PDB file of C-alpha atoms in Angstrom:
ATOM      1  CA  MET A   1       0.000   0.000   0.000  1.00 88.00           C
ATOM      2  CA  ALA A   2       1.450   3.338  -1.052  1.00 92.00           C
ATOM      3  CA  GLN A   3       1.848   5.789   1.807  1.00 92.00           C
ATOM      4  CA  GLN A   4       1.231   9.507   1.540  1.00 94.00           C
ATOM      5  CA  PHE A   5       4.025  11.779   2.713  1.00 93.00           C
ATOM      6  CA  GLU A   6       4.956  15.379   3.243  1.00 93.00           C
ATOM      7  CA  THR A   7       8.258  17.046   2.383  1.00 88.00           C
ATOM      8  CA  ASP A   8      10.371  19.651   4.161  1.00 85.00           C
ATOM      9  CA  GLN A   9      13.833  21.177   3.676  1.00 80.00           C
ATOM     10  CA  GLY A  10      15.682  18.087   4.862  1.00 83.00           C
ATOM     11  CA  TYR A  11      19.214  18.663   6.094  1.00 83.00           C
ATOM     12  CA  GLY A  12      20.141  20.828   3.131  1.00 69.00           C
ATOM     13  CA  ASP A  13      18.933  24.217   4.314  1.00 67.00           C
ATOM     14  CA  ASN A  14      20.621  27.467   3.337  1.00 63.00           C
ATOM     15  CA  ALA A  15      23.299  27.122   6.022  1.00 80.00           C
ATOM     16  CA  ALA A  16      24.563  23.762   4.758  1.00 94.00           C
ATOM     17  CA  LEU A  17      28.189  23.654   3.673  1.00 97.00           C
ATOM     18  CA  GLY A  18      29.975  21.980   0.790  1.00 97.00           C
ATOM     19  CA  LEU A  19      33.567  20.801   1.053  1.00 98.00           C
ATOM     20  CA  ILE A  20      35.792  19.652  -1.804  1.00 98.00           C
ATOM     21  CA  VAL A  21      38.499  17.448  -0.277  1.00 97.00           C
ATOM     22  CA  LEU A  22      41.631  16.161  -1.976  1.00 95.00           C
ATOM     23  CA  SER A  23      41.723  12.412  -2.555  1.00 94.00           C
ATOM     24  CA  THR A  24      45.052  12.319  -0.672  1.00 94.00           C
ATOM     25  CA  ASP A  25      43.824  14.332   2.334  1.00 96.00           C
ATOM     26  CA  GLU A  26      43.468  12.409   5.612  1.00 97.00           C
ATOM     27  CA  THR A  27      43.236  15.307   8.065  1.00 98.00           C
ATOM     28  CA  MET A  28      40.658  17.869   7.002  1.00 97.00           C
ATOM     29  CA  GLU A  29      37.534  15.797   7.587  1.00 97.00           C
ATOM     30  CA  PRO A  30      38.440  14.560  11.084  1.00 97.00           C
ATOM     31  CA  GLU A  31      39.434  18.071  12.190  1.00 98.00           C
ATOM     32  CA  LEU A  32      36.431  19.876  10.714  1.00 97.00           C
ATOM     33  CA  SER A  33      33.989  17.326  12.110  1.00 96.00           C
ATOM     34  CA  GLY A  34      34.878  18.668  15.560  1.00 95.00           C
ATOM     35  CA  VAL A  35      33.756  22.129  14.456  1.00 97.00           C
ATOM     36  CA  PHE A  36      30.607  21.445  12.482  1.00 96.00           C
ATOM     37  CA  GLY A  37      29.407  18.269  14.202  1.00 94.00           C
ATOM     38  CA  PRO A  38      28.672  19.814  17.630  1.00 94.00           C
ATOM     39  CA  ALA A  39      26.977  22.787  15.940  1.00 93.00           C
ATOM     40  CA  LYS A  40      24.839  20.404  13.854  1.00 92.00           C
ATOM     41  CA  VAL A  41      25.837  22.119  10.612  1.00 94.00           C
ATOM     42  CA  PRO A  42      25.305  19.731   7.677  1.00 94.00           C
ATOM     43  CA  VAL A  43      28.451  19.343   5.562  1.00 96.00           C
ATOM     44  CA  TYR A  44      28.462  17.599   2.191  1.00 97.00           C
ATOM     45  CA  HIS A  45      31.805  16.332   0.884  1.00 97.00           C
ATOM     46  CA  SER A  46      33.156  15.673  -2.579  1.00 98.00           C
ATOM     47  CA  ARG A  47      36.597  14.320  -3.425  1.00 97.00           C
ATOM     48  CA  LEU A  48      39.031  15.793  -5.944  1.00 95.00           C
ATOM     49  CA  PRO A  49      41.737  13.714  -7.664  1.00 92.00           C
ATOM     50  CA  SER A  50      45.183  14.694  -6.386  1.00 87.00           C
ATOM     51  CA  GLN A  51      48.680  13.292  -6.663  1.00 80.00           C
ATOM     52  CA  ALA A  52      50.818  11.797  -3.919  1.00 72.00           C
ATOM     53  CA  ASP A  53      53.515  14.445  -4.437  1.00 73.00           C
ATOM     54  CA  VAL A  54      52.857  18.175  -4.079  1.00 67.00           C
ATOM     55  CA  THR A  55      54.456  20.146  -6.924  1.00 74.00           C
ATOM     56  CA  PRO A  56      53.342  23.241  -8.861  1.00 75.00           C
ATOM     57  CA  GLU A  57      52.486  20.965 -11.802  1.00 78.00           C
ATOM     58  CA  THR A  58      50.305  18.532  -9.855  1.00 75.00           C
ATOM     59  CA  LEU A  59      48.577  21.414  -8.098  1.00 74.00           C
ATOM     60  CA  ALA A  60      47.766  23.151 -11.395  1.00 76.00           C
ATOM     61  CA  GLN A  61      46.159  19.945 -12.715  1.00 83.00           C
ATOM     62  CA  MET A  62      43.471  20.260 -10.055  1.00 87.00           C
ATOM     63  CA  GLU A  63      41.922  23.205 -11.893  1.00 91.00           C
ATOM     64  CA  ALA A  64      40.823  20.917 -14.723  1.00 91.00           C
ATOM     65  CA  ASP A  65      39.197  18.498 -12.275  1.00 93.00           C
ATOM     66  CA  LEU A  66      37.491  21.026 -10.001  1.00 96.00           C
ATOM     67  CA  PRO A  67      34.241  21.513 -11.989  1.00 97.00           C
ATOM     68  CA  ALA A  68      33.519  17.773 -12.017  1.00 97.00           C
ATOM     69  CA  SER A  69      34.202  17.452  -8.301  1.00 97.00           C
ATOM     70  CA  ALA A  70      31.970  20.449  -7.538  1.00 98.00           C
ATOM     71  CA  ALA A  71      29.202  18.875  -9.622  1.00 98.00           C
ATOM     72  CA  LEU A  72      29.253  15.818  -7.342  1.00 98.00           C
ATOM     73  CA  LEU A  73      27.981  17.928  -4.448  1.00 97.00           C
ATOM     74  CA  PRO A  74      24.179  17.452  -4.286  1.00 95.00           C
ATOM     75  CA  GLN A  75      22.234  19.779  -6.523  1.00 92.00           C
ATOM     76  CA  GLY A  76      19.187  19.866  -4.264  1.00 89.00           C
ATOM     77  CA  VAL A  77      21.009  21.549  -1.387  1.00 92.00           C
ATOM     78  CA  SER A  78      20.866  25.315  -0.793  1.00 90.00           C
ATOM     79  CA  PHE A  79      24.495  25.799   0.197  1.00 94.00           C
ATOM     80  CA  GLY A  80      25.489  28.647   2.478  1.00 95.00           C
ATOM     81  CA  ALA A  81      29.100  28.303   1.307  1.00 97.00           C
ATOM     82  CA  ILE A  82      31.408  25.856  -0.451  1.00 98.00           C
ATOM     83  CA  GLY A  83      35.085  25.378   0.355  1.00 98.00           C
ATOM     84  CA  TYR A  84      37.885  24.046  -1.830  1.00 98.00           C
ATOM     85  CA  GLY A  85      40.211  22.298   0.598  1.00 97.00           C
ATOM     86  CA  CYS A  86      43.728  22.820  -0.694  1.00 95.00           C
ATOM     87  CA  THR A  87      45.959  25.653   0.498  1.00 95.00           C
ATOM     88  CA  SER A  88      48.725  25.188  -2.036  1.00 89.00           C
ATOM     89  CA  GLY A  89      46.301  24.422  -4.866  1.00 91.00           C
ATOM     90  CA  ALA A  90      44.370  27.620  -4.211  1.00 94.00           C
ATOM     91  CA  THR A  91      47.664  29.523  -4.344  1.00 93.00           C
ATOM     92  CA  ILE A  92      48.589  28.133  -7.754  1.00 90.00           C
ATOM     93  CA  ILE A  93      45.097  28.193  -9.315  1.00 93.00           C
ATOM     94  CA  GLY A  94      43.981  31.497  -7.778  1.00 94.00           C
ATOM     95  CA  GLU A  95      40.942  32.539  -5.776  1.00 96.00           C
ATOM     96  CA  ASP A  96      38.902  33.747  -8.759  1.00 97.00           C
ATOM     97  CA  ARG A  97      39.513  30.624 -10.839  1.00 95.00           C
ATOM     98  CA  VAL A  98      38.638  28.337  -7.910  1.00 97.00           C
ATOM     99  CA  ALA A  99      35.333  30.171  -7.457  1.00 98.00           C
ATOM    100  CA  ALA A 100      34.607  30.088 -11.192  1.00 98.00           C
ATOM    101  CA  CYS A 101      35.177  26.314 -11.300  1.00 97.00           C
ATOM    102  CA  VAL A 102      32.812  25.730  -8.376  1.00 98.00           C
ATOM    103  CA  HIS A 103      30.219  28.070  -9.863  1.00 98.00           C
ATOM    104  CA  THR A 104      29.949  25.926 -12.998  1.00 97.00           C
ATOM    105  CA  ALA A 105      27.891  23.564 -10.826  1.00 97.00           C
ATOM    106  CA  HIS A 106      26.674  25.852  -7.996  1.00 97.00           C
ATOM    107  CA  ALA A 107      26.218  29.357  -9.353  1.00 97.00           C
ATOM    108  CA  GLY A 108      26.067  32.210  -6.873  1.00 96.00           C
ATOM    109  CA  VAL A 109      27.143  30.258  -3.795  1.00 97.00           C
ATOM    110  CA  PRO A 110      29.918  31.944  -1.738  1.00 97.00           C
ATOM    111  CA  VAL A 111      33.184  30.074  -2.309  1.00 98.00           C
ATOM    112  CA  THR A 112      36.306  30.071  -0.187  1.00 98.00           C
ATOM    113  CA  ASN A 113      39.594  28.219   0.076  1.00 98.00           C
ATOM    114  CA  PRO A 114      42.273  28.013   2.786  1.00 98.00           C
ATOM    115  CA  MET A 115      44.393  30.889   1.457  1.00 97.00           C
ATOM    116  CA  SER A 116      41.450  33.263   1.162  1.00 98.00           C
ATOM    117  CA  ALA A 117      40.261  32.107   4.573  1.00 98.00           C
ATOM    118  CA  VAL A 118      43.681  32.638   6.156  1.00 98.00           C
ATOM    119  CA  MET A 119      43.889  36.198   4.844  1.00 98.00           C
ATOM    120  CA  ALA A 120      40.351  36.911   6.067  1.00 98.00           C
ATOM    121  CA  ALA A 121      41.273  35.452   9.468  1.00 98.00           C
ATOM    122  CA  CYS A 122      44.439  37.555   9.701  1.00 98.00           C
ATOM    123  CA  ARG A 123      42.481  40.711   8.932  1.00 98.00           C
ATOM    124  CA  ALA A 124      39.811  39.790  11.485  1.00 98.00           C
ATOM    125  CA  LEU A 125      42.525  39.266  14.109  1.00 98.00           C
ATOM    126  CA  GLY A 126      44.353  42.459  13.139  1.00 98.00           C
ATOM    127  CA  ALA A 127      47.493  40.532  12.175  1.00 98.00           C
ATOM    128  CA  LYS A 128      49.922  41.951   9.614  1.00 98.00           C
ATOM    129  CA  LYS A 129      53.130  40.107  10.524  1.00 98.00           C
ATOM    130  CA  ILE A 130      52.974  36.338  10.102  1.00 98.00           C
ATOM    131  CA  GLY A 131      55.114  33.512  11.373  1.00 98.00           C
ATOM    132  CA  PHE A 132      54.679  31.010   8.547  1.00 98.00           C
ATOM    133  CA  LEU A 133      55.018  27.216   8.887  1.00 98.00           C
ATOM    134  CA  THR A 134      54.621  24.841   5.929  1.00 97.00           C
ATOM    135  CA  PRO A 135      55.278  21.170   5.228  1.00 95.00           C
ATOM    136  CA  TYR A 136      55.998  21.871   1.547  1.00 90.00           C
ATOM    137  CA  VAL A 137      58.962  21.724  -0.781  1.00 87.00           C
ATOM    138  CA  ALA A 138      60.616  25.089  -1.388  1.00 90.00           C
ATOM    139  CA  ASP A 139      58.931  26.209  -4.631  1.00 89.00           C
ATOM    140  CA  VAL A 140      55.413  25.585  -3.275  1.00 88.00           C
ATOM    141  CA  SER A 141      56.203  27.469  -0.057  1.00 93.00           C
ATOM    142  CA  ALA A 142      57.687  30.344  -2.066  1.00 94.00           C
ATOM    143  CA  ALA A 143      54.501  30.741  -4.122  1.00 92.00           C
ATOM    144  CA  MET A 144      52.387  30.910  -0.983  1.00 95.00           C
ATOM    145  CA  ARG A 145      54.730  33.367   0.653  1.00 96.00           C
ATOM    146  CA  LYS A 146      54.567  35.640  -2.406  1.00 97.00           C
ATOM    147  CA  LEU A 147      50.768  35.546  -2.420  1.00 97.00           C
ATOM    148  CA  LEU A 148      50.602  36.593   1.223  1.00 98.00           C
ATOM    149  CA  GLU A 149      53.126  39.376   0.696  1.00 98.00           C
ATOM    150  CA  ASP A 150      51.317  40.596  -2.439  1.00 98.00           C
ATOM    151  CA  ASN A 151      48.202  40.967  -0.268  1.00 98.00           C
ATOM    152  CA  GLY A 152      49.901  43.196   2.271  1.00 98.00           C
ATOM    153  CA  PHE A 153      51.185  40.698   4.848  1.00 98.00           C
ATOM    154  CA  ALA A 154      54.777  40.480   6.033  1.00 98.00           C
ATOM    155  CA  ILE A 155      56.378  37.071   6.596  1.00 98.00           C
ATOM    156  CA  THR A 156      58.599  37.792   9.589  1.00 98.00           C
ATOM    157  CA  GLY A 157      59.476  34.171  10.319  1.00 98.00           C
ATOM    158  CA  PHE A 158      59.463  31.046   8.172  1.00 98.00           C
ATOM    159  CA  ALA A 159      59.972  27.318   8.751  1.00 97.00           C
ATOM    160  CA  SER A 160      59.202  24.233   6.674  1.00 97.00           C
ATOM    161  CA  PHE A 161      59.289  20.473   7.096  1.00 97.00           C
ATOM    162  CA  GLU A 162      60.128  20.324   3.345  1.00 93.00           C
ATOM    163  CA  GLU A 163      58.070  17.192   2.767  1.00 92.00           C
ATOM    164  CA  GLY A 164      56.338  16.730  -0.579  1.00 83.00           C
ATOM    165  CA  ARG A 165      54.564  13.418   0.059  1.00 89.00           C
ATOM    166  CA  GLU A 166      50.991  13.851   1.256  1.00 91.00           C
ATOM    167  CA  LYS A 167      50.931  10.521   3.107  1.00 93.00           C
ATOM    168  CA  VAL A 168      53.922  11.630   5.162  1.00 95.00           C
ATOM    169  CA  VAL A 169      52.544  15.139   5.794  1.00 96.00           C
ATOM    170  CA  ALA A 170      49.409  13.609   7.331  1.00 97.00           C
ATOM    171  CA  ARG A 171      51.653  11.726   9.763  1.00 97.00           C
ATOM    172  CA  ILE A 172      53.847  14.588  10.963  1.00 98.00           C
ATOM    173  CA  ALA A 173      53.455  14.436  14.737  1.00 98.00           C
ATOM    174  CA  GLU A 174      51.457  17.187  16.397  1.00 97.00           C
ATOM    175  CA  SER A 175      54.336  17.567  18.848  1.00 98.00           C
ATOM    176  CA  SER A 176      56.575  18.544  15.923  1.00 98.00           C
ATOM    177  CA  VAL A 177      54.006  21.080  14.737  1.00 98.00           C
ATOM    178  CA  LEU A 178      53.743  22.516  18.252  1.00 98.00           C
ATOM    179  CA  LYS A 179      57.529  22.854  18.542  1.00 98.00           C
ATOM    180  CA  ALA A 180      57.794  24.652  15.196  1.00 98.00           C
ATOM    181  CA  VAL A 181      54.875  26.969  16.003  1.00 98.00           C
ATOM    182  CA  GLU A 182      56.408  27.855  19.354  1.00 98.00           C
ATOM    183  CA  GLN A 183      59.737  28.685  17.750  1.00 98.00           C
ATOM    184  CA  LEU A 184      58.099  30.934  15.168  1.00 98.00           C
ATOM    185  CA  GLY A 185      55.940  32.535  17.852  1.00 98.00           C
ATOM    186  CA  GLN A 186      59.010  33.790  19.693  1.00 97.00           C
ATOM    187  CA  GLY A 187      59.819  36.053  16.753  1.00 97.00           C
ATOM    188  CA  ASP A 188      58.435  39.418  15.701  1.00 97.00           C
ATOM    189  CA  CYS A 189      55.038  38.290  14.479  1.00 98.00           C
ATOM    190  CA  ASP A 190      51.396  39.028  15.253  1.00 98.00           C
ATOM    191  CA  LEU A 191      50.224  35.501  14.512  1.00 98.00           C
ATOM    192  CA  VAL A 192      51.518  32.059  13.513  1.00 98.00           C
ATOM    193  CA  PHE A 193      50.001  30.255  10.529  1.00 98.00           C
ATOM    194  CA  ALA A 194      50.504  26.495  10.064  1.00 98.00           C
ATOM    195  CA  SER A 195      49.725  25.784   6.436  1.00 98.00           C
ATOM    196  CA  CYS A 196      48.311  22.683   4.684  1.00 96.00           C
ATOM    197  CA  THR A 197      44.957  20.967   5.195  1.00 97.00           C
ATOM    198  CA  ASN A 198      46.775  17.637   5.652  1.00 97.00           C
ATOM    199  CA  LEU A 199      48.946  18.948   8.516  1.00 98.00           C
ATOM    200  CA  ARG A 200      47.419  18.133  11.916  1.00 98.00           C
ATOM    201  CA  ALA A 201      47.218  21.204  14.158  1.00 98.00           C
ATOM    202  CA  PHE A 202      43.786  21.424  15.833  1.00 98.00           C
ATOM    203  CA  ASN A 203      44.917  19.693  19.010  1.00 97.00           C
ATOM    204  CA  ILE A 204      47.876  22.030  19.588  1.00 98.00           C
ATOM    205  CA  ILE A 205      46.370  25.432  18.762  1.00 98.00           C
ATOM    206  CA  GLU A 206      45.109  26.265  22.251  1.00 98.00           C
ATOM    207  CA  GLN A 207      48.332  25.072  23.880  1.00 98.00           C
ATOM    208  CA  ALA A 208      50.486  26.990  21.423  1.00 98.00           C
ATOM    209  CA  GLU A 209      48.507  30.199  21.922  1.00 98.00           C
ATOM    210  CA  ALA A 210      48.861  29.909  25.682  1.00 98.00           C
ATOM    211  CA  ARG A 211      52.624  29.484  25.364  1.00 98.00           C
ATOM    212  CA  ILE A 212      53.380  32.246  22.851  1.00 98.00           C
ATOM    213  CA  GLY A 213      50.610  34.687  23.770  1.00 98.00           C
ATOM    214  CA  LYS A 214      49.605  35.161  20.129  1.00 98.00           C
ATOM    215  CA  PRO A 215      46.894  33.770  17.845  1.00 98.00           C
ATOM    216  CA  VAL A 216      47.638  30.533  15.990  1.00 98.00           C
ATOM    217  CA  ILE A 217      45.680  29.455  12.929  1.00 98.00           C
ATOM    218  CA  SER A 218      45.939  26.512  10.570  1.00 98.00           C
ATOM    219  CA  SER A 219      44.614  26.002   7.065  1.00 98.00           C
ATOM    220  CA  ASN A 220      41.772  23.913   8.472  1.00 98.00           C
ATOM    221  CA  SER A 221      40.872  26.232  11.340  1.00 98.00           C
ATOM    222  CA  ALA A 222      40.793  29.259   9.054  1.00 98.00           C
ATOM    223  CA  LEU A 223      38.755  27.428   6.421  1.00 98.00           C
ATOM    224  CA  ALA A 224      36.220  26.173   8.977  1.00 98.00           C
ATOM    225  CA  TRP A 225      35.872  29.643  10.492  1.00 98.00           C
ATOM    226  CA  HIS A 226      35.461  31.335   7.096  1.00 98.00           C
ATOM    227  CA  LEU A 227      32.926  28.790   5.838  1.00 98.00           C
ATOM    228  CA  ALA A 228      30.834  29.319   8.976  1.00 97.00           C
ATOM    229  CA  HIS A 229      31.190  33.101   8.657  1.00 97.00           C
ATOM    230  CA  LEU A 230      30.035  33.076   5.026  1.00 97.00           C
ATOM    231  CA  ALA A 231      27.042  30.895   5.918  1.00 95.00           C
ATOM    232  CA  GLY A 232      26.123  33.053   8.903  1.00 93.00           C
ATOM    233  CA  ARG A 233      26.755  30.345  11.492  1.00 92.00           C
ATOM    234  CA  ARG A 234      28.619  30.414  14.811  1.00 92.00           C
ATOM    235  CA  VAL A 235      30.548  27.244  15.510  1.00 95.00           C
ATOM    236  CA  PRO A 236      33.023  26.071  18.174  1.00 96.00           C
ATOM    237  CA  GLY A 237      36.677  25.792  17.255  1.00 97.00           C
ATOM    238  CA  PRO A 238      40.213  26.028  18.576  1.00 98.00           C
ATOM    239  CA  GLY A 239      41.926  29.309  19.313  1.00 98.00           C
ATOM    240  CA  ARG A 240      41.226  33.010  19.434  1.00 98.00           C
ATOM    241  CA  LEU A 241      39.845  33.048  15.901  1.00 98.00           C
ATOM    242  CA  PHE A 242      36.668  31.265  16.966  1.00 98.00           C
ATOM    243  CA  ARG A 243      36.220  33.541  19.947  1.00 96.00           C
ATOM    244  CA  LEU A 244      36.023  36.735  17.893  1.00 92.00           C
TER     245      LEU A 244
END
Protein backbone atom coordinates (compact mmCIF):
# COMPACT_ATOMS: atom_id res chain seq x y z
CA MET A 1 0.00 0.00 0.00
CA ALA A 2 1.45 3.34 -1.05
CA GLN A 3 1.85 5.79 1.81
CA GLN A 4 1.23 9.51 1.54
CA PHE A 5 4.02 11.78 2.71
CA GLU A 6 4.96 15.38 3.24
CA THR A 7 8.26 17.05 2.38
CA ASP A 8 10.37 19.65 4.16
CA GLN A 9 13.83 21.18 3.68
CA GLY A 10 15.68 18.09 4.86
CA TYR A 11 19.21 18.66 6.09
CA GLY A 12 20.14 20.83 3.13
CA ASP A 13 18.93 24.22 4.31
CA ASN A 14 20.62 27.47 3.34
CA ALA A 15 23.30 27.12 6.02
CA ALA A 16 24.56 23.76 4.76
CA LEU A 17 28.19 23.65 3.67
CA GLY A 18 29.97 21.98 0.79
CA LEU A 19 33.57 20.80 1.05
CA ILE A 20 35.79 19.65 -1.80
CA VAL A 21 38.50 17.45 -0.28
CA LEU A 22 41.63 16.16 -1.98
CA SER A 23 41.72 12.41 -2.55
CA THR A 24 45.05 12.32 -0.67
CA ASP A 25 43.82 14.33 2.33
CA GLU A 26 43.47 12.41 5.61
CA THR A 27 43.24 15.31 8.07
CA MET A 28 40.66 17.87 7.00
CA GLU A 29 37.53 15.80 7.59
CA PRO A 30 38.44 14.56 11.08
CA GLU A 31 39.43 18.07 12.19
CA LEU A 32 36.43 19.88 10.71
CA SER A 33 33.99 17.33 12.11
CA GLY A 34 34.88 18.67 15.56
CA VAL A 35 33.76 22.13 14.46
CA PHE A 36 30.61 21.45 12.48
CA GLY A 37 29.41 18.27 14.20
CA PRO A 38 28.67 19.81 17.63
CA ALA A 39 26.98 22.79 15.94
CA LYS A 40 24.84 20.40 13.85
CA VAL A 41 25.84 22.12 10.61
CA PRO A 42 25.30 19.73 7.68
CA VAL A 43 28.45 19.34 5.56
CA TYR A 44 28.46 17.60 2.19
CA HIS A 45 31.80 16.33 0.88
CA SER A 46 33.16 15.67 -2.58
CA ARG A 47 36.60 14.32 -3.43
CA LEU A 48 39.03 15.79 -5.94
CA PRO A 49 41.74 13.71 -7.66
CA SER A 50 45.18 14.69 -6.39
CA GLN A 51 48.68 13.29 -6.66
CA ALA A 52 50.82 11.80 -3.92
CA ASP A 53 53.52 14.45 -4.44
CA VAL A 54 52.86 18.18 -4.08
CA THR A 55 54.46 20.15 -6.92
CA PRO A 56 53.34 23.24 -8.86
CA GLU A 57 52.49 20.96 -11.80
CA THR A 58 50.31 18.53 -9.85
CA LEU A 59 48.58 21.41 -8.10
CA ALA A 60 47.77 23.15 -11.40
CA GLN A 61 46.16 19.95 -12.72
CA MET A 62 43.47 20.26 -10.06
CA GLU A 63 41.92 23.21 -11.89
CA ALA A 64 40.82 20.92 -14.72
CA ASP A 65 39.20 18.50 -12.27
CA LEU A 66 37.49 21.03 -10.00
CA PRO A 67 34.24 21.51 -11.99
CA ALA A 68 33.52 17.77 -12.02
CA SER A 69 34.20 17.45 -8.30
CA ALA A 70 31.97 20.45 -7.54
CA ALA A 71 29.20 18.87 -9.62
CA LEU A 72 29.25 15.82 -7.34
CA LEU A 73 27.98 17.93 -4.45
CA PRO A 74 24.18 17.45 -4.29
CA GLN A 75 22.23 19.78 -6.52
CA GLY A 76 19.19 19.87 -4.26
CA VAL A 77 21.01 21.55 -1.39
CA SER A 78 20.87 25.31 -0.79
CA PHE A 79 24.50 25.80 0.20
CA GLY A 80 25.49 28.65 2.48
CA ALA A 81 29.10 28.30 1.31
CA ILE A 82 31.41 25.86 -0.45
CA GLY A 83 35.09 25.38 0.36
CA TYR A 84 37.89 24.05 -1.83
CA GLY A 85 40.21 22.30 0.60
CA CYS A 86 43.73 22.82 -0.69
CA THR A 87 45.96 25.65 0.50
CA SER A 88 48.73 25.19 -2.04
CA GLY A 89 46.30 24.42 -4.87
CA ALA A 90 44.37 27.62 -4.21
CA THR A 91 47.66 29.52 -4.34
CA ILE A 92 48.59 28.13 -7.75
CA ILE A 93 45.10 28.19 -9.32
CA GLY A 94 43.98 31.50 -7.78
CA GLU A 95 40.94 32.54 -5.78
CA ASP A 96 38.90 33.75 -8.76
CA ARG A 97 39.51 30.62 -10.84
CA VAL A 98 38.64 28.34 -7.91
CA ALA A 99 35.33 30.17 -7.46
CA ALA A 100 34.61 30.09 -11.19
CA CYS A 101 35.18 26.31 -11.30
CA VAL A 102 32.81 25.73 -8.38
CA HIS A 103 30.22 28.07 -9.86
CA THR A 104 29.95 25.93 -13.00
CA ALA A 105 27.89 23.56 -10.83
CA HIS A 106 26.67 25.85 -8.00
CA ALA A 107 26.22 29.36 -9.35
CA GLY A 108 26.07 32.21 -6.87
CA VAL A 109 27.14 30.26 -3.79
CA PRO A 110 29.92 31.94 -1.74
CA VAL A 111 33.18 30.07 -2.31
CA THR A 112 36.31 30.07 -0.19
CA ASN A 113 39.59 28.22 0.08
CA PRO A 114 42.27 28.01 2.79
CA MET A 115 44.39 30.89 1.46
CA SER A 116 41.45 33.26 1.16
CA ALA A 117 40.26 32.11 4.57
CA VAL A 118 43.68 32.64 6.16
CA MET A 119 43.89 36.20 4.84
CA ALA A 120 40.35 36.91 6.07
CA ALA A 121 41.27 35.45 9.47
CA CYS A 122 44.44 37.56 9.70
CA ARG A 123 42.48 40.71 8.93
CA ALA A 124 39.81 39.79 11.49
CA LEU A 125 42.53 39.27 14.11
CA GLY A 126 44.35 42.46 13.14
CA ALA A 127 47.49 40.53 12.17
CA LYS A 128 49.92 41.95 9.61
CA LYS A 129 53.13 40.11 10.52
CA ILE A 130 52.97 36.34 10.10
CA GLY A 131 55.11 33.51 11.37
CA PHE A 132 54.68 31.01 8.55
CA LEU A 133 55.02 27.22 8.89
CA THR A 134 54.62 24.84 5.93
CA PRO A 135 55.28 21.17 5.23
CA TYR A 136 56.00 21.87 1.55
CA VAL A 137 58.96 21.72 -0.78
CA ALA A 138 60.62 25.09 -1.39
CA ASP A 139 58.93 26.21 -4.63
CA VAL A 140 55.41 25.58 -3.28
CA SER A 141 56.20 27.47 -0.06
CA ALA A 142 57.69 30.34 -2.07
CA ALA A 143 54.50 30.74 -4.12
CA MET A 144 52.39 30.91 -0.98
CA ARG A 145 54.73 33.37 0.65
CA LYS A 146 54.57 35.64 -2.41
CA LEU A 147 50.77 35.55 -2.42
CA LEU A 148 50.60 36.59 1.22
CA GLU A 149 53.13 39.38 0.70
CA ASP A 150 51.32 40.60 -2.44
CA ASN A 151 48.20 40.97 -0.27
CA GLY A 152 49.90 43.20 2.27
CA PHE A 153 51.18 40.70 4.85
CA ALA A 154 54.78 40.48 6.03
CA ILE A 155 56.38 37.07 6.60
CA THR A 156 58.60 37.79 9.59
CA GLY A 157 59.48 34.17 10.32
CA PHE A 158 59.46 31.05 8.17
CA ALA A 159 59.97 27.32 8.75
CA SER A 160 59.20 24.23 6.67
CA PHE A 161 59.29 20.47 7.10
CA GLU A 162 60.13 20.32 3.35
CA GLU A 163 58.07 17.19 2.77
CA GLY A 164 56.34 16.73 -0.58
CA ARG A 165 54.56 13.42 0.06
CA GLU A 166 50.99 13.85 1.26
CA LYS A 167 50.93 10.52 3.11
CA VAL A 168 53.92 11.63 5.16
CA VAL A 169 52.54 15.14 5.79
CA ALA A 170 49.41 13.61 7.33
CA ARG A 171 51.65 11.73 9.76
CA ILE A 172 53.85 14.59 10.96
CA ALA A 173 53.45 14.44 14.74
CA GLU A 174 51.46 17.19 16.40
CA SER A 175 54.34 17.57 18.85
CA SER A 176 56.58 18.54 15.92
CA VAL A 177 54.01 21.08 14.74
CA LEU A 178 53.74 22.52 18.25
CA LYS A 179 57.53 22.85 18.54
CA ALA A 180 57.79 24.65 15.20
CA VAL A 181 54.88 26.97 16.00
CA GLU A 182 56.41 27.86 19.35
CA GLN A 183 59.74 28.68 17.75
CA LEU A 184 58.10 30.93 15.17
CA GLY A 185 55.94 32.54 17.85
CA GLN A 186 59.01 33.79 19.69
CA GLY A 187 59.82 36.05 16.75
CA ASP A 188 58.43 39.42 15.70
CA CYS A 189 55.04 38.29 14.48
CA ASP A 190 51.40 39.03 15.25
CA LEU A 191 50.22 35.50 14.51
CA VAL A 192 51.52 32.06 13.51
CA PHE A 193 50.00 30.26 10.53
CA ALA A 194 50.50 26.49 10.06
CA SER A 195 49.72 25.78 6.44
CA CYS A 196 48.31 22.68 4.68
CA THR A 197 44.96 20.97 5.19
CA ASN A 198 46.78 17.64 5.65
CA LEU A 199 48.95 18.95 8.52
CA ARG A 200 47.42 18.13 11.92
CA ALA A 201 47.22 21.20 14.16
CA PHE A 202 43.79 21.42 15.83
CA ASN A 203 44.92 19.69 19.01
CA ILE A 204 47.88 22.03 19.59
CA ILE A 205 46.37 25.43 18.76
CA GLU A 206 45.11 26.27 22.25
CA GLN A 207 48.33 25.07 23.88
CA ALA A 208 50.49 26.99 21.42
CA GLU A 209 48.51 30.20 21.92
CA ALA A 210 48.86 29.91 25.68
CA ARG A 211 52.62 29.48 25.36
CA ILE A 212 53.38 32.25 22.85
CA GLY A 213 50.61 34.69 23.77
CA LYS A 214 49.61 35.16 20.13
CA PRO A 215 46.89 33.77 17.84
CA VAL A 216 47.64 30.53 15.99
CA ILE A 217 45.68 29.45 12.93
CA SER A 218 45.94 26.51 10.57
CA SER A 219 44.61 26.00 7.06
CA ASN A 220 41.77 23.91 8.47
CA SER A 221 40.87 26.23 11.34
CA ALA A 222 40.79 29.26 9.05
CA LEU A 223 38.75 27.43 6.42
CA ALA A 224 36.22 26.17 8.98
CA TRP A 225 35.87 29.64 10.49
CA HIS A 226 35.46 31.34 7.10
CA LEU A 227 32.93 28.79 5.84
CA ALA A 228 30.83 29.32 8.98
CA HIS A 229 31.19 33.10 8.66
CA LEU A 230 30.03 33.08 5.03
CA ALA A 231 27.04 30.90 5.92
CA GLY A 232 26.12 33.05 8.90
CA ARG A 233 26.75 30.35 11.49
CA ARG A 234 28.62 30.41 14.81
CA VAL A 235 30.55 27.24 15.51
CA PRO A 236 33.02 26.07 18.17
CA GLY A 237 36.68 25.79 17.25
CA PRO A 238 40.21 26.03 18.58
CA GLY A 239 41.93 29.31 19.31
CA ARG A 240 41.23 33.01 19.43
CA LEU A 241 39.84 33.05 15.90
CA PHE A 242 36.67 31.27 16.97
CA ARG A 243 36.22 33.54 19.95
CA LEU A 244 36.02 36.74 17.89
